Amino acid sequence: RTAEGKKHLVLAYRGTEFKLTTHGVEDVLADLAVAAGEYDQTGFRRRQAVTEAAIRQHQPDYVDVTGHSLGATAAMHCIFMSKPLQSHLRFAALFNQFGLPGGEGPSRAYALDQNSELYAKLNEAVVHYRTKLDISSAFSAPPAFGKVVALEKESYLQLLADLVAHMGGAAV
């Protein structure tokens, strides 16, 4: 609960697991499929089911979301496809969402009527952080909704300090 007595749920979607496990192999295959311009929603639907179960279980007043690379792509899928998440979403910080340049891949699948209330809400709530240090950003399509913040730093320490400052914290 927050200081105001609100129930707050934070959902973090992990990126690609580079291990010789079932999840690791599935993640790498999903990355390769997205890179090839294919968009198989099977793995993303599983994450959506877990997201919706967490919202039902915890009954939050609002939800914040984050994810990196494949995790950011999964978060975008859930944000777009899940009505419970849409109705509770307050903020989403997505890092280096993976996709293809030119509007192909997952971002294209989430085309919205730009005059709709849903587009306005998601465009305000979702922030895509892109860095030149991450290969996912080099292959990312323009997002279907949300703001893009370019974090152009030469080191991850500088990037972290800028990110903390951008999100309203104090950089040390």
Coordinates of N, CA and C in Angstrom, one line a residue:
R1 N 0.8 -1.2 0.0 CA 0.0 0.0 0.0 C 0.9 1.3 0.0
T2 N 0.4 2.3 -0.6 CA 1.1 3.5 -0.7 C 0.7 4.3 0.6
A3 N 1.4 5.5 0.7 CA 1.1 6.4 1.9 C -0.4 6.8 1.8
E4 N -1.0 6.9 0.6 CA -2.4 7.3 0.5 C -3.3 6.1 0.7
G5 N -2.8 5.0 1.0 CA -3.6 3.8 1.3 C -4.0 3.1 0.0
K6 N -3.4 3.4 -1.1 CA -3.7 2.8 -2.4 C -2.9 1.5 -2.5
K7 N -3.5 0.5 -3.2 CA -2.8 -0.8 -3.5 C -2.1 -0.6 -4.8
H8 N -0.8 -0.8 -4.8 CA 0.1 -0.6 -5.9 C 0.7 -1.9 -6.3
L9 N 0.6 -2.3 -7.6 CA 1.3 -3.5 -8.1 C 2.3 -3.1 -9.1
V10 N 3.5 -3.6 -9.0 CA 4.5 -3.4 -10.0 C 4.8 -4.7 -10.7
L11 N 4.7 -4.7 -12.0 CA 5.0 -5.9 -12.8 C 6.3 -5.7 -13.6
A12 N 7.2 -6.6 -13.5 CA 8.5 -6.5 -14.2 C 8.6 -7.8 -15.1
Y13 N 8.7 -7.5 -16.4 CA 8.8 -8.6 -17.4 C 10.3 -8.8 -17.8
R14 N 10.8 -9.9 -17.5 CA 12.2 -10.2 -17.8 C 12.5 -10.3 -19.3
G15 N 13.7 -9.9 -19.6 CA 14.1 -10.1 -21.0 C 14.6 -11.5 -21.3
T16 N 15.3 -11.6 -22.4 CA 15.8 -12.9 -22.9 C 16.7 -13.6 -21.8
E17 N 16.4 -14.8 -21.6 CA 17.2 -15.6 -20.7 C 18.2 -16.4 -21.6
F18 N 19.4 -16.1 -21.5 CA 20.4 -16.8 -22.3 C 21.0 -18.0 -21.5
K19 N 20.2 -19.0 -21.3 CA 20.6 -20.2 -20.6 C 20.1 -21.4 -21.4
L20 N 20.7 -22.6 -21.2 CA 20.3 -23.8 -21.8 C 19.2 -24.4 -21.0
T21 N 18.1 -23.7 -20.9 CA 16.9 -24.2 -20.2 C 15.7 -24.0 -21.2
T22 N 14.6 -24.6 -20.8 CA 13.4 -24.5 -21.7 C 13.1 -23.0 -21.9
H23 N 13.0 -22.2 -20.9 CA 12.7 -20.8 -21.0 C 13.8 -20.1 -21.9
G24 N 15.0 -20.4 -21.7 CA 16.1 -19.8 -22.4 C 16.0 -20.1 -23.9
V25 N 15.7 -21.3 -24.3 CA 15.6 -21.7 -25.7 C 14.4 -21.0 -26.3
E26 N 13.3 -21.0 -25.5 CA 12.0 -20.3 -26.0 C 12.3 -18.8 -26.2
D27 N 13.0 -18.2 -25.3 CA 13.3 -16.8 -25.4 C 14.2 -16.5 -26.7
V28 N 15.2 -17.2 -26.9 CA 16.1 -17.0 -28.0 C 15.3 -17.2 -29.3
L29 N 14.5 -18.3 -29.4 CA 13.7 -18.5 -30.5 C 12.7 -17.4 -30.8
A30 N 12.1 -16.8 -29.7 CA 11.2 -15.7 -29.8 C 12.0 -14.4 -30.4
D31 N 13.2 -14.2 -29.9 CA 14.0 -13.1 -30.4 C 14.3 -13.3 -31.9
L32 N 14.7 -14.5 -32.3 CA 15.0 -14.7 -33.7 C 13.7 -14.6 -34.5
A33 N 12.6 -15.0 -34.0 CA 11.3 -14.8 -34.8 C 11.0 -13.4 -35.0
V34 N 11.1 -12.6 -33.9 CA 10.8 -11.1 -34.1 C 11.8 -10.5 -35.0
A35 N 13.1 -10.9 -35.0 CA 14.1 -10.4 -35.9 C 13.8 -10.7 -37.3
A36 N 13.2 -11.9 -37.5 CA 12.8 -12.3 -38.9 C 11.5 -11.7 -39.4
G37 N 10.8 -10.9 -38.5 CA 9.6 -10.3 -38.9 C 8.4 -11.1 -38.6
E38 N 8.5 -12.2 -37.8 CA 7.4 -13.0 -37.5 C 7.0 -12.6 -36.1
Y39 N 5.7 -12.7 -35.8 CA 5.2 -12.4 -34.5 C 4.3 -13.4 -34.0
D40 N 4.8 -14.4 -33.3 CA 4.1 -15.5 -32.7 C 3.7 -15.0 -31.2
Q41 N 2.4 -14.9 -31.0 CA 2.0 -14.4 -29.7 C 1.9 -15.5 -28.6
T42 N 2.3 -16.7 -28.8 CA 2.1 -17.8 -27.9 C 2.8 -17.5 -26.5
G43 N 4.1 -17.2 -26.5 CA 4.7 -16.9 -25.3 C 4.2 -15.6 -24.6
F44 N 3.8 -14.6 -25.5 CA 3.3 -13.4 -24.9 C 2.0 -13.6 -24.3
R45 N 1.2 -14.5 -24.8 CA -0.1 -14.8 -24.2 C 0.0 -15.5 -22.8
R46 N 1.1 -16.3 -22.7 CA 1.3 -16.9 -21.4 C 1.6 -15.8 -20.3
R47 N 2.4 -14.8 -20.7 CA 2.8 -13.7 -19.8 C 1.5 -12.9 -19.6
Q48 N 0.7 -12.7 -20.6 CA -0.6 -12.0 -20.4 C -1.5 -12.7 -19.3
A49 N -1.5 -14.0 -19.4 CA -2.4 -14.8 -18.4 C -1.8 -14.6 -17.0
V50 N -0.5 -14.6 -16.9 CA 0.1 -14.4 -15.5 C -0.2 -13.0 -15.0
T51 N -0.1 -12.0 -16.0 CA -0.4 -10.6 -15.6 C -1.8 -10.5 -15.1
E52 N -2.8 -11.0 -15.8 CA -4.2 -10.9 -15.5 C -4.5 -11.6 -14.2
A53 N -3.8 -12.8 -13.9 CA -4.0 -13.5 -12.7 C -3.5 -12.7 -11.5
A54 N -2.3 -12.0 -11.7 CA -1.8 -11.2 -10.6 C -2.7 -10.0 -10.3
I55 N -3.3 -9.4 -11.3 CA -4.2 -8.3 -11.1 C -5.5 -8.8 -10.4
R56 N -6.0 -10.0 -10.8 CA -7.2 -10.5 -10.1 C -6.8 -10.9 -8.6
Q57 N -5.6 -11.4 -8.4 CA -5.3 -11.9 -7.0 C -5.0 -10.7 -6.1
H58 N -4.3 -9.6 -6.6 CA -3.9 -8.5 -5.7 C -4.9 -7.4 -5.8
Q59 N -5.8 -7.3 -6.7 CA -6.8 -6.2 -6.9 C -6.2 -4.9 -6.6
P60 N -5.2 -4.4 -7.4 CA -4.6 -3.1 -7.1 C -5.4 -2.0 -7.6
D61 N -5.1 -0.8 -7.0 CA -5.8 0.4 -7.5 C -5.1 0.9 -8.8
Y62 N -3.8 0.6 -8.9 CA -3.1 0.9 -10.1 C -1.9 0.0 -10.2
V63 N -1.4 -0.1 -11.5 CA -0.3 -1.0 -11.8 C 0.8 -0.2 -12.6
D64 N 2.0 -0.4 -12.2 CA 3.2 0.1 -13.0 C 3.9 -1.1 -13.6
V65 N 4.4 -0.9 -14.8 CA 5.0 -2.0 -15.6 C 6.4 -1.6 -16.1
T66 N 7.3 -2.6 -16.1 CA 8.6 -2.4 -16.7 C 9.1 -3.6 -17.4
G67 N 10.0 -3.5 -18.3 CA 10.6 -4.6 -19.0 C 11.7 -4.2 -19.9
H68 N 12.6 -5.1 -20.2 CA 13.7 -4.8 -21.1 C 13.8 -5.8 -22.2
S69 N 14.0 -5.3 -23.4 CA 14.2 -6.1 -24.6 C 13.0 -7.0 -24.9
L70 N 13.2 -8.3 -24.8 CA 12.0 -9.2 -25.0 C 11.0 -9.0 -23.9
G71 N 11.4 -8.6 -22.7 CA 10.5 -8.3 -21.6 C 9.7 -7.1 -21.9
A72 N 10.3 -6.1 -22.6 CA 9.5 -4.9 -23.0 C 8.5 -5.2 -24.1
T73 N 8.9 -6.1 -25.0 CA 8.0 -6.5 -26.0 C 6.8 -7.2 -25.4
A74 N 7.1 -8.1 -24.4 CA 6.0 -8.8 -23.7 C 5.1 -7.8 -23.0
A75 N 5.7 -6.8 -22.3 CA 4.9 -5.8 -21.6 C 4.0 -5.0 -22.6
M76 N 4.6 -4.7 -23.8 CA 3.7 -4.0 -24.8 C 2.5 -4.9 -25.2
H77 N 2.8 -6.2 -25.4 CA 1.7 -7.1 -25.7 C 0.6 -7.1 -24.7
C78 N 1.1 -7.2 -23.4 CA 0.1 -7.2 -22.3 C -0.6 -5.9 -22.2
I79 N 0.1 -4.8 -22.3 CA -0.6 -3.5 -22.2 C -1.6 -3.3 -23.3
F80 N -1.3 -3.8 -24.5 CA -2.3 -3.6 -25.6 C -3.4 -4.6 -25.5
M81 N -3.2 -5.9 -25.1 CA -4.2 -6.9 -25.2 C -5.0 -7.1 -23.9
S82 N -4.5 -6.7 -22.8 CA -5.1 -7.0 -21.5 C -6.0 -5.8 -21.0
K83 N -7.3 -6.1 -21.1 CA -8.2 -5.0 -20.6 C -8.0 -4.7 -19.1
P84 N -7.8 -5.8 -18.2 CA -7.5 -5.5 -16.8 C -6.3 -4.6 -16.6
L85 N -5.2 -4.9 -17.4 CA -4.0 -4.1 -17.3 C -4.3 -2.7 -17.8
Q86 N -5.0 -2.5 -18.9 CA -5.3 -1.2 -19.4 C -6.1 -0.4 -18.4
S87 N -7.0 -1.0 -17.7 CA -7.8 -0.2 -16.8 C -7.1 0.2 -15.5
H88 N -6.0 -0.6 -15.2 CA -5.2 -0.3 -14.0 C -3.9 0.4 -14.2
L89 N -3.5 0.5 -15.5 CA -2.1 1.0 -15.8 C -2.0 2.5 -15.4
R90 N -0.9 2.7 -14.7 CA -0.6 4.1 -14.3 C 0.7 4.5 -15.1
F91 N 1.7 3.7 -15.2 CA 2.9 4.0 -15.8 C 3.6 2.8 -16.3
A92 N 4.3 2.9 -17.5 CA 5.1 1.8 -18.0 C 6.4 2.4 -18.5
A93 N 7.5 1.8 -17.9 CA 8.9 2.2 -18.3 C 9.5 1.0 -19.1
L94 N 9.6 1.1 -20.4 CA 10.0 0.0 -21.2 C 11.4 0.3 -21.8
F95 N 12.3 -0.6 -21.7 CA 13.7 -0.4 -22.0 C 14.1 -1.2 -23.2
N96 N 14.5 -0.5 -24.3 CA 15.0 -1.2 -25.5 C 14.1 -2.3 -26.0
Q97 N 12.9 -2.0 -26.2 CA 11.9 -3.0 -26.8 C 12.5 -3.5 -28.1
F98 N 12.4 -4.8 -28.2 CA 12.9 -5.4 -29.4 C 11.9 -5.4 -30.6
G99 N 12.3 -5.0 -31.7 CA 11.4 -5.1 -32.9 C 12.2 -4.7 -34.1
L100 N 11.6 -4.6 -35.3 CA 12.3 -4.3 -36.5 C 12.1 -2.8 -36.9
P101 N 13.1 -2.2 -37.5 CA 13.0 -0.8 -38.0 C 11.8 -0.8 -39.0
G102 N 11.3 0.4 -39.2 CA 10.3 0.6 -40.3 C 8.9 0.2 -39.9
G103 N 8.7 0.0 -38.6 CA 7.3 -0.3 -38.1 C 6.9 -1.7 -38.3
E104 N 7.8 -2.6 -38.5 CA 7.5 -4.0 -38.7 C 7.6 -4.7 -37.3
G105 N 7.2 -5.9 -37.2 CA 7.3 -6.7 -36.0 C 6.2 -6.3 -35.0
P106 N 6.5 -6.5 -33.7 CA 5.4 -6.4 -32.7 C 4.8 -5.0 -32.6
S107 N 5.5 -3.9 -32.8 CA 4.9 -2.6 -32.7 C 3.8 -2.4 -33.8
R108 N 4.0 -3.0 -34.9 CA 3.0 -2.8 -36.0 C 1.7 -3.6 -35.6
A109 N 1.8 -4.6 -34.8 CA 0.7 -5.4 -34.4 C -0.2 -4.6 -33.5
Y110 N 0.3 -3.5 -32.9 CA -0.5 -2.8 -31.9 C -1.0 -1.5 -32.4
A111 N -1.3 -1.4 -33.7 CA -1.8 -0.2 -34.3 C -3.2 0.2 -33.6
L112 N -3.2 1.4 -33.2 CA -4.4 1.9 -32.5 C -5.0 3.1 -33.3
D113 N -6.3 3.4 -33.2 CA -6.8 4.6 -33.7 C -6.3 5.7 -32.8
Q114 N -5.5 6.6 -33.4 CA -4.9 7.7 -32.7 C -5.9 8.7 -32.1
N115 N -7.1 8.6 -32.5 CA -8.1 9.5 -31.9 C -8.9 8.8 -30.7
S116 N -8.6 7.6 -30.4 CA -9.3 6.9 -29.4 C -8.8 7.3 -28.0
E117 N -9.7 7.1 -27.0 CA -9.3 7.3 -25.6 C -8.2 6.4 -25.1
L118 N -8.3 5.1 -25.6 CA -7.3 4.2 -25.2 C -5.9 4.6 -25.7
Y119 N -5.8 5.1 -26.9 CA -4.5 5.6 -27.5 C -4.0 6.7 -26.6
A120 N -4.9 7.7 -26.3 CA -4.5 8.8 -25.5 C -3.9 8.4 -24.1
K121 N -4.6 7.4 -23.5 CA -4.2 6.9 -22.2 C -2.8 6.2 -22.3
L122 N -2.7 5.3 -23.2 CA -1.4 4.6 -23.4 C -0.3 5.5 -23.8
N123 N -0.6 6.4 -24.7 CA 0.4 7.3 -25.2 C 1.0 8.2 -24.0
E124 N 0.2 8.5 -23.0 CA 0.6 9.2 -21.9 C 1.3 8.4 -20.9
A125 N 0.9 7.1 -20.7 CA 1.4 6.2 -19.6 C 2.7 5.5 -20.0
V126 N 2.9 5.3 -21.2 CA 4.0 4.4 -21.7 C 5.2 5.3 -22.1
V127 N 6.4 4.9 -21.5 CA 7.7 5.6 -22.0 C 8.6 4.5 -22.4
H128 N 9.2 4.7 -23.6 CA 10.1 3.8 -24.2 C 11.5 4.4 -24.0
Y129 N 12.3 3.8 -23.2 CA 13.7 4.3 -23.0 C 14.6 3.6 -24.0
R130 N 15.4 4.3 -24.8 CA 16.2 3.7 -25.8 C 17.7 4.2 -25.6
T131 N 18.6 3.2 -25.6 CA 20.0 3.6 -25.4 C 20.8 3.1 -26.6
K132 N 21.9 3.9 -26.9 CA 22.7 3.5 -28.0 C 23.7 2.3 -27.6
L133 N 23.6 2.0 -26.3 CA 24.5 0.9 -25.8 C 23.9 -0.5 -25.9
D134 N 22.6 -0.5 -26.3 CA 21.9 -1.8 -26.4 C 21.5 -2.1 -27.8
I135 N 21.8 -3.3 -28.2 CA 21.5 -3.7 -29.6 C 20.1 -3.7 -29.9
S136 N 19.2 -4.0 -28.9 CA 17.8 -4.0 -29.1 C 17.3 -2.6 -29.7
S137 N 17.9 -1.5 -29.2 CA 17.5 -0.2 -29.6 C 17.8 0.0 -31.1
A138 N 18.9 -0.6 -31.5 CA 19.3 -0.5 -32.9 C 18.3 -1.1 -33.9
F139 N 17.6 -2.2 -33.4 CA 16.6 -2.9 -34.2 C 15.2 -2.6 -33.8
S140 N 14.9 -1.6 -33.0 CA 13.6 -1.3 -32.6 C 12.8 -0.5 -33.6
A141 N 11.6 -0.9 -33.7 CA 10.6 -0.2 -34.5 C 10.1 1.0 -33.8
P142 N 9.6 2.0 -34.5 CA 9.0 3.1 -33.7 C 7.8 2.5 -33.0
P143 N 7.6 2.9 -31.7 CA 6.5 2.3 -30.9 C 5.1 2.7 -31.5
A144 N 4.1 1.9 -31.3 CA 2.8 2.2 -31.7 C 2.2 3.2 -30.8
F145 N 2.6 3.3 -29.6 CA 2.1 4.4 -28.7 C 3.2 4.6 -27.6
G146 N 3.1 5.7 -27.0 CA 4.0 6.1 -25.9 C 5.1 7.0 -26.4
K147 N 5.8 7.6 -25.4 CA 6.8 8.6 -25.7 C 8.2 7.8 -25.7
V148 N 9.1 8.3 -26.5 CA 10.4 7.7 -26.6 C 11.4 8.7 -26.0
V149 N 12.2 8.2 -25.1 CA 13.3 9.0 -24.4 C 14.6 8.3 -24.8
A150 N 15.4 9.1 -25.5 CA 16.7 8.6 -25.9 C 17.7 8.9 -24.8
L151 N 18.4 7.9 -24.4 CA 19.4 8.0 -23.3 C 20.8 7.7 -24.0
E152 N 21.4 8.8 -24.4 CA 22.7 8.7 -25.2 C 23.9 8.8 -24.3
K153 N 24.2 7.8 -23.6 CA 25.4 7.8 -22.7 C 26.4 6.9 -23.2
E154 N 27.7 7.2 -22.8 CA 28.8 6.3 -23.1 C 29.0 5.2 -22.2
S155 N 28.5 5.3 -21.0 CA 28.6 4.2 -20.0 C 27.3 3.9 -19.3
Y156 N 27.2 2.7 -18.8 CA 26.0 2.3 -18.1 C 25.8 3.1 -16.8
L157 N 26.9 3.5 -16.1 CA 26.9 4.3 -14.9 C 26.3 5.7 -15.2
Q158 N 26.7 6.3 -16.3 CA 26.1 7.6 -16.7 C 24.6 7.4 -17.1
L159 N 24.3 6.3 -17.8 CA 22.9 6.0 -18.1 C 22.1 5.8 -16.9
L160 N 22.5 5.1 -15.9 CA 21.8 4.9 -14.7 C 21.5 6.2 -14.0
A161 N 22.5 7.1 -13.9 CA 22.3 8.4 -13.2 C 21.3 9.2 -13.9
D162 N 21.4 9.2 -15.3 CA 20.4 10.0 -16.1 C 19.0 9.4 -15.9
L163 N 18.9 8.1 -15.9 CA 17.6 7.4 -15.7 C 16.9 7.8 -14.4
V164 N 17.7 7.7 -13.3 CA 17.2 8.0 -12.0 C 16.7 9.4 -12.0
A165 N 17.5 10.3 -12.5 CA 17.1 11.8 -12.6 C 15.9 12.0 -13.4
H166 N 15.8 11.3 -14.5 CA 14.6 11.4 -15.4 C 13.3 10.9 -14.7
M167 N 13.4 9.9 -13.9 CA 12.2 9.4 -13.2 C 12.0 10.1 -11.9
G168 N 12.7 11.2 -11.6 CA 12.3 12.0 -10.5 C 13.2 11.7 -9.2
G169 N 14.1 10.8 -9.3 CA 15.0 10.5 -8.2 C 16.2 11.4 -8.1
A170 N 17.0 11.1 -7.2 CA 18.3 11.9 -7.0 C 19.4 11.0 -7.4
A171 N 20.2 11.4 -8.4 CA 21.4 10.6 -8.8 C 22.5 10.8 -7.8
V172 N 23.2 9.8 -7.5 CA 24.3 9.8 -6.5 C 25.6 9.8 -7.2

